[in-house]
């Protein structure tokens, strides 16, 4: 309708009562949207509220006129709120009928069309094929539908206020900044940084690590965009903010500090309260919003805070006070009860986790839980602000690691002279029920042949005839992944007896050799069950009951799930230097003042060198190892307890100066000076009176293989050199 046509309609309808000046503002508002119906209606509604007063509040009882009291004001406010709701435009619920194989595409097309006409549109989160549209009447919606789909709409329903609130909550904006995880599409599983302060529609701008580089890269490579690899042409433009170049635009894509800015539908994202440090490693490397990212890494490190750890209060009534954690709650923002000594009195203080920091000391045993040294165990030897220098427990290698990537490594070992009795564990029977997250195939019925992931299931109590819901992942639905209003494959309801499980997930299994290959500190994801897709860090493992407790990274809640329902993502190895363990070695020399080296396996050395028979201090062969792998074997003399100046020590110094097959002090010094030279000769275990120990050590925590024994050999690392390959059956 044009402006002149509207004038004629008003004049014919109102007759003598029509005055152009009285309707001037209304006509202006009605044509203020420039073909945007939604904007016109909103402007007209504001004008109506300005000139039309609110209706008076009716009495609850026409026969009662009780004097006002204190409670009336609250009732008036509640009723005023009800009338405010009535004054606003309401949601009209559209349910339309189309053939099933066109259901998804029709929904998306109609939503996009109405959105282009200016209508606020929300797709249903519960059932595909339903839309929520804000309008003054169904007639307005019907007149705006595309001609090809006008007959697809079956009915219009005006929804209740409660459902209206639920719809509005489903479109609440994400905080900015925020961490989110992509649930579907090419970037499924990727953690991103919300970079969209406006969020004017259902799409959110997220900074992610690109998976499609504009230049050749290895498949599966994760890296920041390197601008130097882009062709120097007019297609590369700078992105400038506050006079600083913070990114570039290339072939329609925008990159900020090497991160790709990509739009994702809000329904494709889930909030991550505290991501794993390795998931945001490249975000930190990019230097984009460094304060926020560092704050997230600090929050990640506090997930490993345990009872008994030392902490320092950094804010509050007693700053810089050091205490011990006596209880901790990781949920609802996180809090801890700290025991401290104030003015000679022991007190317990409540503090938020963000108000405390972990305290490490030199010589603390620690384990690296993130970064390039993931799994390394050692001791703190130097602390420099946030960077700690560690000495690895096996190779004595010294590495530098951020303090936020460390966790205290408490391990109590008990020495035993015999192998403890083997504890036999029988795993519980594998669950045959259909759980949330299982991939199923329909065997009979109208949906026969369809496959998808279960979105709801009654669980272990399921019996024949019980219903479940699954998302159809047929080729027709897969084409909708990149459309504007795609909210996931359609949900289908079907009896449990009609389906069977397929594509079983690679969850943790029990083996006779290793038991459950799982330990505290491992990062796992729930692959099936009510906690499907929950990702977190293992806090404790109950092997007899085959259950574990993990700390969810999304809401910091502790979740108890069966071990068979999870799959391991990151394996926190007890030792990241496994490539040097179990290798055959020669004992080249000893220096007696080195740390112990822990190895899982060592083989007896080859036959020693032939020496003159008249030598009183020859290099004798070691005692032959027993046929039992668990027999302890020791050599006679411990050099640590020997005094070379004491005749009672049993060392004949005079013979050491004349016999070329003996070792004197000068030989030891020469060996120290020539450590860089590789010794090629093998020697026996009794060389230089070195003493070996072999004992059984039962590890109390962690126990990765359900009672497996560890073997400790006390051999200085620099006294070992790789042995050449031995012949078969030698």
XYZ file of C-alpha atoms in Angstrom:
730
model
C 0.000 0.000 0.000
C 1.356 3.393 -0.976
C 1.151 6.559 1.128
C -1.633 8.066 -1.023
C -3.655 4.856 -0.899
C -3.403 4.875 2.888
C -4.742 8.464 2.967
C -7.792 7.408 0.951
C -8.468 4.378 3.144
C -8.303 6.409 6.360
C -10.538 9.128 4.962
C -13.202 6.674 3.783
C -13.108 4.748 7.056
C -13.215 7.707 9.483
C -15.331 10.059 7.400
C -15.824 13.470 9.046
C -13.724 12.441 12.054
C -10.571 12.149 9.945
C -7.923 14.835 10.517
C -4.616 14.628 8.686
C -2.737 16.326 11.548
C -3.993 13.784 14.105
C -2.641 10.862 12.072
C 0.577 12.512 10.958
C 2.880 10.721 13.438
C 1.210 7.357 12.922
C 1.578 7.546 9.147
C 5.218 8.568 9.505
C 5.983 5.599 11.789
C 4.135 3.203 9.504
C 6.402 4.121 6.578
C 9.628 4.503 8.593
C 11.023 1.020 7.983
C 11.754 1.255 4.253
C 10.028 -2.049 3.381
C 11.103 -3.563 6.720
C 7.797 -4.666 8.245
C 9.291 -5.516 11.623
C 10.884 -2.076 12.047
C 7.625 -0.337 11.070
C 5.638 -2.308 13.624
C 8.122 -1.632 16.409
C 8.091 2.125 15.727
C 4.313 2.171 15.604
C 4.103 0.277 18.902
C 6.302 2.864 20.629
C 4.028 5.622 19.362
C 0.922 3.783 20.576
C 2.343 3.444 24.087
C 3.062 7.172 24.094
C -0.519 8.307 23.352
C -2.759 5.477 24.589
C -2.853 5.195 28.402
C -2.711 1.861 30.191
C -6.032 0.312 31.064
C -7.116 0.624 34.713
C -6.566 -2.348 36.977
C -9.858 -4.177 37.600
C -10.893 -5.088 41.121
C -10.680 -8.662 42.207
C -14.180 -8.456 43.732
C -16.733 -5.878 42.591
C -18.547 -6.077 45.923
C -15.501 -5.393 48.096
C -13.773 -2.058 48.523
C -11.179 -2.706 51.156
C -8.836 0.054 52.221
C -5.396 -0.203 50.685
C -2.667 -1.810 52.744
C 1.036 -2.527 52.399
C 0.534 -5.616 50.278
C -1.339 -3.778 47.531
C 1.762 -2.220 46.053
C 3.283 -5.623 45.306
C 0.052 -6.847 43.725
C -0.133 -3.736 41.579
C 3.410 -4.284 40.364
C 2.644 -7.880 39.466
C -0.500 -6.933 37.574
C 1.238 -4.049 35.886
C 3.771 -6.545 34.638
C 0.973 -8.677 33.207
C -0.427 -5.726 31.288
C 3.032 -4.862 30.011
C 3.171 -8.314 28.482
C -0.187 -7.808 26.821
C 0.894 -4.470 25.400
C 3.793 -6.067 23.541
C 3.604 -8.000 20.305
C 3.372 -11.713 20.954
C 4.945 -14.753 19.365
C 2.818 -16.569 16.840
C 3.680 -20.225 16.491
C 3.710 -21.545 12.912
C 3.324 -25.257 12.281
C 3.243 -26.251 8.646
C 3.024 -29.518 6.800
C 5.342 -30.563 3.983
C 6.579 -33.970 2.747
C 9.136 -35.455 5.135
C 12.070 -35.434 2.721
C 11.590 -31.673 2.214
C 10.958 -30.847 5.867
C 14.393 -29.492 6.759
C 14.995 -27.432 3.636
C 11.475 -25.929 3.748
C 11.959 -24.825 7.353
C 15.228 -23.130 6.553
C 13.881 -21.464 3.416
C 10.772 -20.026 5.121
C 12.842 -18.813 8.099
C 15.299 -17.028 5.820
C 12.471 -15.498 3.765
C 10.594 -14.126 6.795
C 13.836 -12.853 8.292
C 14.572 -10.947 5.086
C 11.124 -9.336 5.398
C 12.032 -7.957 8.817
C 10.266 -10.492 11.054
C 12.095 -11.709 14.170
C 12.253 -15.477 13.586
C 13.381 -18.244 15.934
C 13.675 -21.884 14.950
C 12.360 -24.450 17.408
C 15.039 -26.100 19.523
C 12.852 -29.120 20.126
C 11.177 -30.139 16.856
C 12.200 -29.453 13.294
C 9.492 -27.829 11.190
C 8.348 -25.252 13.742
C 9.036 -21.530 13.781
C 8.384 -18.729 16.250
C 7.604 -15.418 14.550
C 6.873 -12.031 16.162
C 3.949 -10.321 14.446
C 0.696 -8.484 15.105
C -1.467 -11.211 13.528
C -1.239 -14.465 11.560
C -2.596 -12.641 8.536
C 0.510 -10.463 8.382
C 2.698 -13.556 8.459
C 0.647 -15.332 5.799
C 0.850 -12.374 3.453
C 4.655 -12.367 3.778
C 5.189 -16.062 3.063
C 6.795 -17.014 -0.259
C 4.241 -17.958 -2.893
C 5.712 -21.435 -3.269
C 5.158 -22.259 0.418
C 1.916 -20.488 1.317
C -0.032 -23.741 1.268
C 2.606 -25.510 3.370
C 1.577 -23.695 6.531
C -1.029 -25.719 8.363
C -1.962 -23.668 11.424
C -1.062 -20.653 13.539
C -1.028 -20.806 17.324
C -0.572 -18.016 19.820
C 1.768 -19.359 22.490
C 1.564 -18.764 26.246
C 3.694 -16.341 28.219
C 5.730 -19.188 29.742
C 6.590 -20.588 26.345
C 7.390 -17.087 25.152
C 9.949 -16.761 27.953
C 11.457 -20.129 26.997
C 11.807 -19.024 23.391
C 13.440 -15.747 24.388
C 15.895 -17.538 26.649
C 16.929 -19.768 23.766
C 18.135 -16.674 21.892
C 19.996 -14.996 24.740
C 23.269 -13.470 23.606
C 26.557 -15.040 24.541
C 28.816 -12.982 26.790
C 31.693 -11.353 24.973
C 34.400 -12.593 25.318
C 33.596 -16.248 25.954
C 34.902 -19.703 25.070
C 32.634 -21.968 23.032
C 32.943 -25.354 21.369
C 31.555 -26.133 17.920
C 29.163 -29.100 17.972
C 28.803 -29.879 14.267
C 30.197 -29.173 10.836
C 33.761 -28.897 9.591
C 34.983 -27.366 12.861
C 33.321 -29.903 15.156
C 35.134 -30.118 18.491
C 37.112 -26.898 17.975
C 37.300 -24.415 20.846
C 36.773 -20.820 19.768
C 36.765 -17.291 21.142
C 33.487 -15.341 20.855
C 34.279 -12.096 19.065
C 30.855 -10.581 18.456
C 29.680 -7.788 20.782
C 26.502 -7.133 18.764
C 25.091 -10.595 17.964
C 22.235 -8.985 16.084
C 21.020 -12.294 14.642
C 21.303 -16.012 15.270
C 24.892 -16.082 14.066
C 27.919 -15.510 16.276
C 31.403 -14.440 15.176
C 33.990 -16.819 16.619
C 37.786 -16.788 16.314
C 39.031 -20.309 15.577
C 42.203 -21.927 14.305
C 41.669 -22.319 10.586
C 41.438 -25.749 8.996
C 41.548 -24.465 5.424
C 44.701 -22.529 4.604
C 44.888 -20.259 1.547
C 48.303 -21.774 0.773
C 49.624 -25.372 0.712
C 49.809 -26.999 4.158
C 50.034 -30.556 5.430
C 46.700 -32.241 6.041
C 45.587 -31.984 9.657
C 48.119 -29.283 10.489
C 47.114 -26.831 13.217
C 48.819 -23.466 12.976
C 48.165 -19.757 12.811
C 47.885 -18.121 9.425
C 51.280 -16.898 8.238
C 50.707 -13.701 6.306
C 54.105 -13.934 4.667
C 52.849 -16.960 2.707
C 50.015 -15.003 1.096
C 50.443 -13.654 -2.392
C 51.273 -9.961 -2.448
C 48.369 -8.520 -4.407
C 45.382 -6.277 -4.014
C 43.333 -9.025 -2.348
C 45.234 -8.661 0.944
C 43.989 -5.726 3.014
C 44.891 -4.715 6.557
C 42.462 -4.730 9.468
C 43.271 -1.704 11.604
C 41.950 -0.933 15.073
C 43.033 2.067 17.145
C 45.825 2.738 14.684
C 47.260 -0.785 14.982
C 47.192 -3.544 12.383
C 45.590 -6.534 14.087
C 44.803 -8.704 11.086
C 44.137 -8.950 7.403
C 41.381 -9.773 4.952
C 42.083 -12.190 2.118
C 39.651 -13.621 -0.443
C 36.603 -12.861 1.658
C 38.048 -14.292 4.894
C 39.109 -12.183 7.873
C 42.060 -13.183 10.022
C 42.921 -11.624 13.399
C 46.478 -12.325 14.540
C 46.404 -15.515 12.492
C 42.995 -16.704 13.780
C 40.071 -17.117 11.397
C 36.894 -15.118 12.073
C 34.045 -17.453 11.200
C 30.285 -17.241 11.714
C 28.539 -20.107 13.516
C 24.866 -20.604 14.199
C 24.093 -20.218 17.884
C 22.626 -23.723 17.975
C 25.957 -25.126 16.803
C 27.814 -23.763 19.835
C 28.076 -24.799 23.458
C 29.620 -22.740 26.234
C 32.943 -23.888 27.718
C 33.583 -22.398 31.140
C 37.222 -23.471 31.333
C 38.867 -24.993 28.245
C 41.930 -27.212 28.373
C 45.119 -25.205 27.995
C 46.149 -27.211 24.927
C 42.852 -26.365 23.190
C 43.630 -22.627 23.337
C 47.379 -22.914 22.843
C 47.330 -21.153 19.474
C 44.975 -18.458 20.759
C 47.577 -17.634 23.400
C 50.346 -17.749 20.813
C 48.454 -15.309 18.579
C 48.557 -12.589 21.240
C 44.875 -11.702 20.747
C 43.223 -10.601 24.024
C 46.103 -11.998 26.045
C 44.700 -10.959 29.484
C 41.499 -12.952 28.985
C 43.335 -16.005 27.663
C 45.831 -15.962 30.543
C 42.931 -15.719 32.969
C 41.458 -18.848 31.379
C 44.763 -20.704 31.736
C 44.964 -19.748 35.415
C 41.438 -21.103 35.893
C 42.500 -24.306 34.128
C 45.425 -24.802 36.509
C 43.142 -24.498 39.537
C 41.197 -27.545 38.398
C 44.142 -29.565 39.723
C 43.975 -28.024 43.185
C 43.727 -30.805 45.782
C 43.079 -31.063 49.484
C 46.430 -30.644 51.238
C 47.936 -28.274 48.668
C 49.488 -25.031 49.834
C 47.869 -21.846 48.535
C 48.410 -18.137 48.949
C 45.485 -15.746 49.378
C 46.060 -12.888 46.918
C 42.991 -10.741 47.675
C 40.696 -10.244 50.613
C 41.131 -9.485 54.300
C 44.394 -11.443 54.695
C 46.375 -11.043 51.461
C 49.674 -12.925 51.026
C 48.707 -15.377 53.760
C 49.724 -18.979 53.029
C 47.508 -21.825 54.142
C 46.518 -25.408 53.395
C 43.421 -26.474 51.500
C 41.138 -28.578 53.715
C 38.144 -28.723 51.350
C 37.413 -27.558 47.843
C 34.359 -27.080 45.637
C 35.003 -26.633 41.921
C 31.368 -25.895 41.056
C 29.524 -22.562 41.013
C 32.582 -20.403 40.483
C 34.795 -22.462 42.780
C 35.607 -22.009 46.453
C 37.973 -23.505 48.981
C 38.287 -23.758 52.738
C 41.827 -22.846 53.776
C 43.439 -23.600 57.123
C 45.929 -20.946 58.164
C 47.681 -19.672 61.269
C 46.846 -16.057 62.135
C 48.400 -14.425 65.206
C 49.294 -17.817 66.588
C 45.775 -19.209 66.198
C 44.645 -21.704 63.607
C 41.685 -20.515 61.606
C 39.742 -21.757 58.608
C 38.975 -19.209 55.907
C 36.577 -19.418 52.975
C 37.944 -18.020 49.716
C 37.024 -18.089 46.060
C 39.381 -19.980 43.791
C 40.027 -16.833 41.786
C 41.310 -15.172 44.982
C 44.018 -17.765 45.681
C 47.077 -19.074 43.881
C 48.899 -22.367 44.228
C 52.214 -22.400 46.048
C 55.136 -24.498 44.845
C 58.465 -24.998 46.569
C 61.857 -26.020 45.266
C 62.202 -29.845 45.332
C 58.436 -30.369 44.943
C 57.570 -33.432 42.861
C 55.394 -32.250 39.977
C 53.798 -33.529 36.793
C 53.220 -31.506 33.616
C 49.526 -31.563 32.630
C 49.609 -29.445 29.452
C 51.956 -28.115 26.824
C 54.773 -29.689 24.856
C 56.118 -31.527 27.932
C 52.777 -33.158 28.740
C 53.284 -36.135 31.063
C 56.791 -35.231 32.188
C 57.492 -35.870 35.869
C 60.285 -34.384 37.887
C 61.255 -31.933 40.612
C 61.255 -28.154 40.773
C 64.834 -26.893 40.923
C 64.321 -23.196 40.167
C 61.397 -20.753 40.164
C 61.343 -17.495 38.228
C 57.926 -15.828 38.512
C 55.600 -17.897 36.301
C 58.332 -20.031 34.700
C 59.695 -23.012 36.610
C 62.776 -25.046 35.820
C 62.284 -28.778 36.274
C 64.689 -31.686 36.459
C 63.221 -34.749 34.792
C 63.327 -37.797 37.031
C 64.770 -40.251 34.499
C 67.048 -38.479 32.048
C 68.029 -35.615 34.363
C 67.086 -33.285 31.536
C 66.271 -29.753 32.653
C 63.256 -28.093 31.046
C 61.368 -24.838 31.530
C 57.592 -25.036 32.046
C 54.882 -22.545 32.994
C 53.698 -22.899 36.581
C 50.120 -23.086 35.317
C 50.918 -26.342 33.513
C 52.035 -28.143 36.684
C 50.330 -30.374 39.204
C 51.742 -31.786 42.405
C 52.741 -35.400 41.937
C 52.141 -37.307 45.136
C 53.350 -40.901 44.939
C 53.918 -43.096 47.959
C 56.091 -46.159 47.404
C 56.602 -49.052 49.814
C 59.571 -51.427 49.590
C 58.801 -55.150 49.687
C 61.096 -58.157 49.562
C 58.655 -60.280 47.594
C 56.097 -59.783 44.889
C 52.665 -58.953 46.325
C 49.865 -61.338 45.607
C 48.156 -60.663 42.313
C 44.821 -58.992 42.789
C 42.341 -60.466 40.348
C 39.752 -58.092 38.934
C 36.802 -59.120 36.859
C 35.308 -56.243 34.873
C 31.540 -55.816 35.041
C 29.607 -57.083 32.023
C 29.420 -54.624 29.155
C 26.209 -52.632 29.030
C 23.893 -53.791 26.250
C 21.385 -50.976 26.708
C 21.024 -48.199 24.176
C 22.364 -44.959 25.618
C 22.427 -41.345 24.534
C 25.203 -40.881 21.992
C 24.983 -44.396 20.529
C 24.883 -44.680 16.762
C 21.904 -46.824 15.734
C 20.235 -48.189 12.624
C 16.493 -48.738 12.197
C 15.711 -52.322 11.193
C 11.927 -52.250 10.657
C 9.101 -49.784 10.244
C 8.600 -46.687 8.150
C 12.069 -45.378 9.033
C 13.861 -48.625 8.115
C 17.440 -48.071 6.991
C 17.861 -44.702 8.646
C 20.837 -44.160 10.897
C 21.740 -41.568 13.461
C 22.783 -40.672 16.995
C 20.452 -41.229 19.947
C 19.469 -37.925 21.562
C 17.332 -39.434 24.331
C 17.001 -42.955 25.645
C 15.411 -44.496 28.748
C 18.730 -46.194 29.567
C 19.333 -49.612 31.179
C 15.661 -50.065 32.056
C 14.667 -49.992 28.381
C 12.408 -52.858 27.336
C 10.659 -53.729 24.108
C 8.217 -51.035 23.090
C 9.962 -48.219 24.984
C 10.546 -45.182 22.805
C 13.775 -43.358 22.025
C 14.676 -40.331 19.907
C 17.533 -40.116 17.440
C 18.798 -37.605 14.887
C 18.555 -38.738 11.289
C 21.908 -38.343 9.541
C 20.813 -39.273 6.041
C 22.475 -37.592 3.025
C 19.479 -35.258 2.640
C 19.996 -33.740 6.069
C 23.771 -33.441 5.688
C 23.280 -30.771 3.004
C 21.859 -28.382 5.614
C 25.026 -28.004 7.664
C 25.953 -24.647 6.200
C 22.518 -23.054 5.774
C 21.617 -20.063 7.859
C 18.980 -21.536 10.139
C 20.222 -25.096 10.378
C 19.694 -26.415 13.928
C 20.653 -30.050 13.447
C 19.190 -33.168 11.812
C 15.513 -33.898 12.483
C 14.656 -35.918 15.600
C 12.736 -39.136 15.050
C 10.843 -41.106 17.686
C 10.936 -44.882 17.381
C 10.573 -47.975 19.621
C 13.786 -49.359 21.086
C 12.971 -52.821 19.730
C 13.174 -51.495 16.158
C 16.841 -50.480 16.281
C 20.297 -51.912 16.849
C 23.608 -50.342 17.836
C 26.236 -49.807 15.143
C 29.634 -48.070 15.009
C 30.463 -48.749 18.646
C 32.621 -45.914 20.053
C 36.262 -46.535 20.937
C 35.755 -46.425 24.685
C 38.231 -47.647 27.300
C 38.248 -51.444 27.505
C 39.527 -53.857 30.151
C 42.485 -56.025 29.164
C 44.179 -58.781 31.129
C 47.606 -57.262 30.476
C 46.895 -53.687 31.558
C 43.476 -53.693 33.161
C 41.932 -50.282 32.561
C 44.585 -48.061 30.971
C 43.441 -44.992 32.870
C 44.791 -42.807 35.634
C 44.106 -39.435 37.304
C 45.101 -36.543 35.081
C 44.021 -38.126 31.808
C 41.668 -36.052 29.664
C 38.579 -37.995 28.616
C 35.279 -37.404 26.862
C 32.033 -39.210 27.657
C 31.074 -41.135 24.508
C 27.678 -42.445 25.646
C 25.177 -42.069 28.441
C 23.371 -39.113 30.071
C 26.627 -37.118 30.246
C 27.265 -37.545 26.506
C 29.970 -35.244 25.043
C 31.098 -34.048 28.477
C 34.850 -33.457 28.456
C 37.019 -33.211 31.532
C 40.002 -34.326 33.565
C 39.962 -37.580 35.521
C 40.043 -36.883 39.248
C 39.790 -40.407 40.662
C 39.311 -43.971 39.450
C 37.453 -46.772 41.254
C 38.788 -49.906 39.558
C 36.702 -52.517 41.457
C 33.479 -50.692 40.530
C 34.774 -49.710 37.067
C 33.782 -46.072 37.520
C 35.629 -42.767 37.423
C 35.053 -39.200 38.520
C 35.914 -36.409 36.115
C 35.874 -32.644 36.445
C 33.777 -31.179 33.635
C 35.483 -28.332 31.811
C 32.134 -26.746 30.893
C 30.699 -26.117 34.384
C 33.414 -27.474 36.755
C 31.038 -30.082 38.156
C 32.219 -33.508 39.319
C 30.639 -36.261 37.237
C 30.653 -39.968 38.057
C 30.447 -42.233 34.991
C 31.305 -45.847 34.129
C 34.795 -46.304 32.711
C 33.327 -48.108 29.714
C 31.381 -44.983 28.748
C 34.405 -42.732 28.174
C 37.102 -42.455 25.544
C 40.571 -41.099 26.224
C 41.635 -37.892 24.477
C 44.972 -37.113 26.126
C 47.052 -39.739 27.871
C 49.067 -38.241 30.710
C 51.996 -40.601 30.530
C 53.917 -41.458 33.658
C 57.039 -40.679 31.706
C 57.385 -38.773 28.461
C 60.819 -40.324 27.811
C 59.581 -43.831 27.114
C 61.816 -44.067 24.069
C 64.861 -44.628 26.316
C 63.150 -47.042 28.693
C 63.516 -50.804 28.285
C 66.620 -50.383 26.122
C 69.599 -52.660 26.732
C 72.542 -50.696 28.156
C 76.155 -51.126 29.213
C 77.413 -49.790 32.532
C 80.310 -47.626 31.423
C 81.407 -45.955 34.661
C 80.064 -44.639 37.959
C 80.415 -41.358 39.841
C 78.408 -42.271 42.951
C 76.645 -38.932 43.452
C 73.820 -38.983 40.954
C 70.111 -39.264 41.295
C 68.434 -42.639 40.817
C 67.231 -43.695 37.403
C 63.916 -45.535 37.240
C 63.463 -48.004 34.398
C 60.993 -50.760 33.724
C 63.378 -53.333 32.344
C 67.113 -53.955 32.132
C 68.885 -57.043 30.851
C 72.103 -58.601 32.177
C 75.241 -57.415 30.343
C 77.146 -59.572 27.846
C 80.099 -61.740 28.844
C 82.796 -59.524 30.424
C 86.199 -58.899 28.890
C 88.854 -61.534 29.394
C 91.436 -60.405 31.946
C 94.748 -61.849 33.261
C 94.183 -64.627 35.751
C 96.820 -63.285 38.143
C 95.075 -60.020 38.704
C 93.838 -59.800 42.229
C 91.420 -57.025 41.322
C 90.138 -58.237 37.974
C 86.858 -57.186 36.496
C 84.890 -60.234 37.526
C 81.609 -61.324 36.042
C 78.429 -60.603 37.869
C 76.547 -63.331 39.596
C 74.497 -65.268 37.118
C 70.935 -64.081 37.242
C 68.450 -66.522 38.576
C 65.921 -68.117 36.292
C 63.278 -66.242 38.234
C 62.684 -62.726 37.010
C 61.998 -61.594 40.586
C 65.187 -62.811 42.328
C 67.098 -60.004 44.021
C 70.758 -59.784 43.133
C 73.422 -57.602 44.841
C 77.122 -57.061 44.443
C 79.444 -57.194 47.367
C 80.817 -53.744 47.919
C 79.047 -50.386 47.980
C 81.359 -47.626 46.859
C 79.371 -45.071 48.820
C 80.370 -46.750 52.056
C 83.954 -47.526 51.097
C 86.822 -45.387 52.384
C 89.796 -45.667 50.083
C 92.139 -44.436 52.834
C 90.979 -47.089 55.311
C 92.816 -50.444 55.113
C 89.721 -52.159 56.448
C 87.805 -51.167 53.386
C 89.293 -54.128 51.511
C 90.792 -52.083 48.696
C 94.478 -52.735 47.991
C 95.721 -49.388 46.707
C 99.222 -50.667 45.968
C 97.911 -53.148 43.453
C 95.866 -50.438 41.749
C 98.999 -48.537 40.740
C 100.736 -51.431 38.973
C 98.005 -53.513 37.395
C 96.750 -52.077 34.098
C 93.406 -53.800 34.654
C 92.665 -51.826 37.803
C 91.247 -48.347 38.245
C 92.955 -45.640 40.260
C 92.040 -42.040 41.100
C 93.738 -40.721 37.963
C 91.702 -43.098 35.804
C 88.516 -41.822 37.395
C 89.541 -38.226 36.727
C 90.412 -39.070 33.129
C 87.007 -40.637 32.733
C 85.319 -37.520 34.048
C 87.268 -35.316 31.662
C 86.426 -37.536 28.700
C 82.690 -37.941 29.240
C 82.015 -36.743 25.753
C 83.765 -39.776 24.301
C 81.641 -42.859 23.696
C 82.974 -45.941 25.479
C 82.819 -48.945 23.183
C 83.835 -51.758 25.532
C 81.337 -53.535 27.732
C 82.200 -54.054 31.382
C 80.768 -56.127 34.170
C 78.421 -54.972 36.868
C 81.130 -55.077 39.526
C 83.091 -52.373 37.789
C 84.585 -49.914 40.313
C 82.725 -51.605 43.198
C 79.390 -50.177 42.055
C 76.391 -51.667 43.797
C 73.072 -52.491 42.106
C 69.749 -52.869 43.844
C 66.639 -54.633 42.629
C 63.475 -54.390 44.641
C 59.721 -54.525 44.224
C 57.913 -51.244 44.596
C 54.134 -51.093 44.890
C 52.863 -47.773 43.651
C 49.943 -46.515 45.742
C 49.041 -43.500 43.595
C 48.652 -43.486 40.706
C 48.218 -47.175 39.886
C 47.767 -47.220 36.116
C 47.564 -50.941 35.584
C 45.472 -52.060 38.537
C 48.213 -53.426 40.764
C 51.116 -53.852 38.356
C 54.606 -53.844 39.911
C 57.371 -51.393 39.060
C 61.071 -52.242 39.085
C 63.544 -49.650 40.329
C 67.225 -49.815 39.394
C 69.537 -47.312 41.037
C 71.999 -46.513 38.235
C 73.357 -43.038 37.422
C 72.133 -41.989 34.005
C 75.549 -40.940 32.722
C 76.960 -44.378 33.513
C 74.820 -45.977 30.819
C 75.349 -46.144 27.092
C 73.207 -47.842 24.433
C 74.223 -51.419 23.726
C 74.587 -52.812 20.197
C 71.885 -55.253 19.064
C 72.358 -58.719 20.483
C 72.176 -61.883 18.453
C 69.161 -64.101 18.745
C 69.265 -66.536 21.706
C 72.556 -65.058 22.916
